[in-house]
Amino acid sequence: MLLEIQDIHVHYGKIAALKGITLEVDEGEIVTLIGANGAGKTTTLKTISGLRPLTSGRVRFNGDDISRMPGHKRVLVGIGQSPEGRGIFPGMTVEDNLYMGAYARSGDLSKELAEVYELFPRLAERKTQAGGTMSGGEQQMLAIGRALMARPKVLLLDEPSMGLAPKLVQQIFSIIVEINRRGTTVLLVEQNAQQALQIANRAYVLETGHVVKSAQAHALLDDPEVRAAYLGGGAGGEAAVAAAPAETSVPEAREAPDEE
Amino acid sequence: MLRRSRPFDEGDRYVLDSFLNQFWPATVDGLSLGAIYSLVALGYTMVYGVLRLINFAHSEVFMIGTFAALLTVELTGITSPLGTVPLIAFVLLLALVAGLVSGGTAVALEFVAYRPLRRRGASRLAALISAIGASLFLQQLFALVVIPWMFDRPKEGGRLPVQSADFVEPVNLFSIGPIDIRSDKLIIFVGAILMMVALDMFVNRTKLGRGIRATAQDPETAVLMGVNIDRIVTATFMLGGAMAGVAAALYLMRFEETEYFVGFLLGIKAFTAAVLGGIGNLRGALAGGMVLGLIEMYGSAAFGSEWRDVIAFSVLVLVLMFRPTGILGESLQQARA
Ligand SMILES: Nc1ncnc2c1ncn2[C@@H]1O[C@H](COP(=O)(O)OP(=O)(O)O)[C@@H](O)[C@H]1O
Ligand SMILES: [Mg+2]
């Protein structure tokens, strides 16, 4: 296992956000974590990245216990994250934001930079623009590209489709598949469950700090409970399905003009 | 004092006359005073930018710098005033020593007074109280222990000013129209500007500088990039402290004396300059310091020097009423690369 989370409990002050979460991500997989607002998805990713301390439980990476490793060192061992809300440094240029992604590394970065620009041609056009003045879609690309600059073994993505128009959502998902195809393991947090389940190998469903289901992703697509709660199949039907054409075509979509 | 008994219109004319007579000298004095405010303001603004903490003890970081500079003067055994060129070299030495001592003091302060609180997730208010406590502690430590010991004085003498040897021979270097440019004031102004340019380049062009900006803009995301926040905080205190140390060396050259209390009002003024320029903004600290120095000196020229603080702080309040984010507004958090 590349990443193993074993019965972790995490608190904000006295409030328990995670109440015993166990999950695993194997090398090469796309694993998705779905669940309603406040379920604990972001907290899980923050804990993996070392931004929140554990009350109990363990985080293992590549076989090593990293539960007490400070966050800034986890980047070097291979954990990259594109955080919720994107976390773009608003006053830095696109290129400086990308260089920030490789802050922990030293040496020549031209190869990484070229690869990110190849994956996101839009970023290459905007190199010198301030991150804060970019559109939501562009910022999301920047956040993912920045995380890739450190050559992570596992890429944690926190709601990359949040606030994006359907066409852009498509594009982001295609790129995630492409990143995975090139060898990066992905742990994807999404509220856009339909789309996430379509590209993932396996999925976990979180509810109020617990894992309530874990299964192959395609199995959850047909699960009546999951359909009712997260896929708009039940009483609370919403836009998730409408925004998601059944097929996700992979490498071509990347070339599509990326406008919002 | 006389003015109070004058008729109103004559008083007005007096104000205008004295202001016009003193306009150029006040400009020169204002800029050299403002340069010192600006340098000290950098420390407030950098620490605020990175930690959202007002480091009240920064005024004592400055105070300790003045003593480091004074001690250096003593140790070199200089007894007669220096001409301009040797003076520049000597001030460089003082700035180096005071910069290192003040930078080190600021880092030590961070380790002792702030870092343990951050580790325990204490509130900003707790850190602020710790800052005020550290400020008072250092003042009293110098008054009660350090100064009596260092200068071989009885205990009561710790609160009296300490003179340095007279090592400055101020000369009028040149005149621009009605403006006489005196060597010591020019050294202060040029020295301070050079330090600020160097700092600005450091923050904007080096990797560590990029880490500082990232931490100021979004500390949590900075960690995700592999930034060691503790190291950034240490660097920030070091840099801000060093700037205060350079300011302290320049101050000592200008006034040739210091005391345990020297940082108090100057610190408040420098903090005011930081707020005036837009706290968190490096170039704002420069602008704020210069504006404050000029206002004080123009105010003194017009109304008498006893009014300078009243005028300075009135202007602060007025500026903040119309521009709550300060003159330059934009802060280190948003500063362009
Ligand atoms: N900074 C915080 N302070 C206090 N409680 C928080 C904080 N962040 C999240 N929480 C709480 O932790 C729980 C999980 O939140 P989060 O991990 O953000 O969920 P999700 O990402 O699934 O929406 C929620 O109940 C939320 O209210
Ligand atoms: Mg979330």
PDB file of N, CA and C in Angstrom, chain B residues 29 45 84 136 144 182 205 211 217 227 311 316:
ATOM      1  N   ASP B  29      15.435  67.485   7.722  1.00  0.00           N
ATOM      2  CA  ASP B  29      15.300  66.777   9.003  1.00  0.00           C
ATOM      3  C   ASP B  29      14.219  65.707   8.937  1.00  0.00           C
ATOM      4  N   THR B  45       6.233  45.559  10.213  1.00  0.00           N
ATOM      5  CA  THR B  45       5.391  45.205   9.079  1.00  0.00           C
ATOM      6  C   THR B  45       5.682  43.767   8.605  1.00  0.00           C
ATOM      7  N   THR B  84      34.185  62.829   6.959  1.00  0.00           N
ATOM      8  CA  THR B  84      33.085  62.150   6.286  1.00  0.00           C
ATOM      9  C   THR B  84      33.421  60.730   5.824  1.00  0.00           C
ATOM     10  N   LEU B 136       8.391  45.376  28.157  1.00  0.00           N
ATOM     11  CA  LEU B 136       8.632  45.948  29.488  1.00  0.00           C
ATOM     12  C   LEU B 136       9.783  45.242  30.187  1.00  0.00           C
ATOM     13  N   LEU B 144      17.746  48.289  35.136  1.00  0.00           N
ATOM     14  CA  LEU B 144      18.111  47.814  36.469  1.00  0.00           C
ATOM     15  C   LEU B 144      19.412  47.041  36.493  1.00  0.00           C
ATOM     16  N   ARG B 182      23.726  68.182   5.320  1.00  0.00           N
ATOM     17  CA  ARG B 182      24.750  67.852   6.307  1.00  0.00           C
ATOM     18  C   ARG B 182      25.110  66.382   6.191  1.00  0.00           C
ATOM     19  N   ARG B 205      13.148  38.493  -4.773  1.00  0.00           N
ATOM     20  CA  ARG B 205      13.927  37.750  -5.767  1.00  0.00           C
ATOM     21  C   ARG B 205      14.533  36.444  -5.286  1.00  0.00           C
ATOM     22  N   GLY B 211       9.413  32.269  -0.043  1.00  0.00           N
ATOM     23  CA  GLY B 211       8.797  31.550   1.064  1.00  0.00           C
ATOM     24  C   GLY B 211       8.140  32.505   2.054  1.00  0.00           C
ATOM     25  N   GLN B 217       0.952  35.254   2.537  1.00  0.00           N
ATOM     26  CA  GLN B 217      -0.286  35.211   1.760  1.00  0.00           C
ATOM     27  C   GLN B 217      -1.193  34.066   2.199  1.00  0.00           C
ATOM     28  N   VAL B 227       7.135  24.474   2.639  1.00  0.00           N
ATOM     29  CA  VAL B 227       7.774  25.579   3.347  1.00  0.00           C
ATOM     30  C   VAL B 227       7.789  25.273   4.846  1.00  0.00           C
ATOM     31  N   ILE B 311       0.495  66.464  16.159  1.00  0.00           N
ATOM     32  CA  ILE B 311       0.247  66.579  14.720  1.00  0.00           C
ATOM     33  C   ILE B 311       0.426  65.228  14.030  1.00  0.00           C
ATOM     34  N   LEU B 316      -2.249  60.601  11.375  1.00  0.00           N
ATOM     35  CA  LEU B 316      -2.492  59.162  11.297  1.00  0.00           C
ATOM     36  C   LEU B 316      -3.992  58.875  11.316  1.00  0.00           C
TER      37      LEU B 316
END
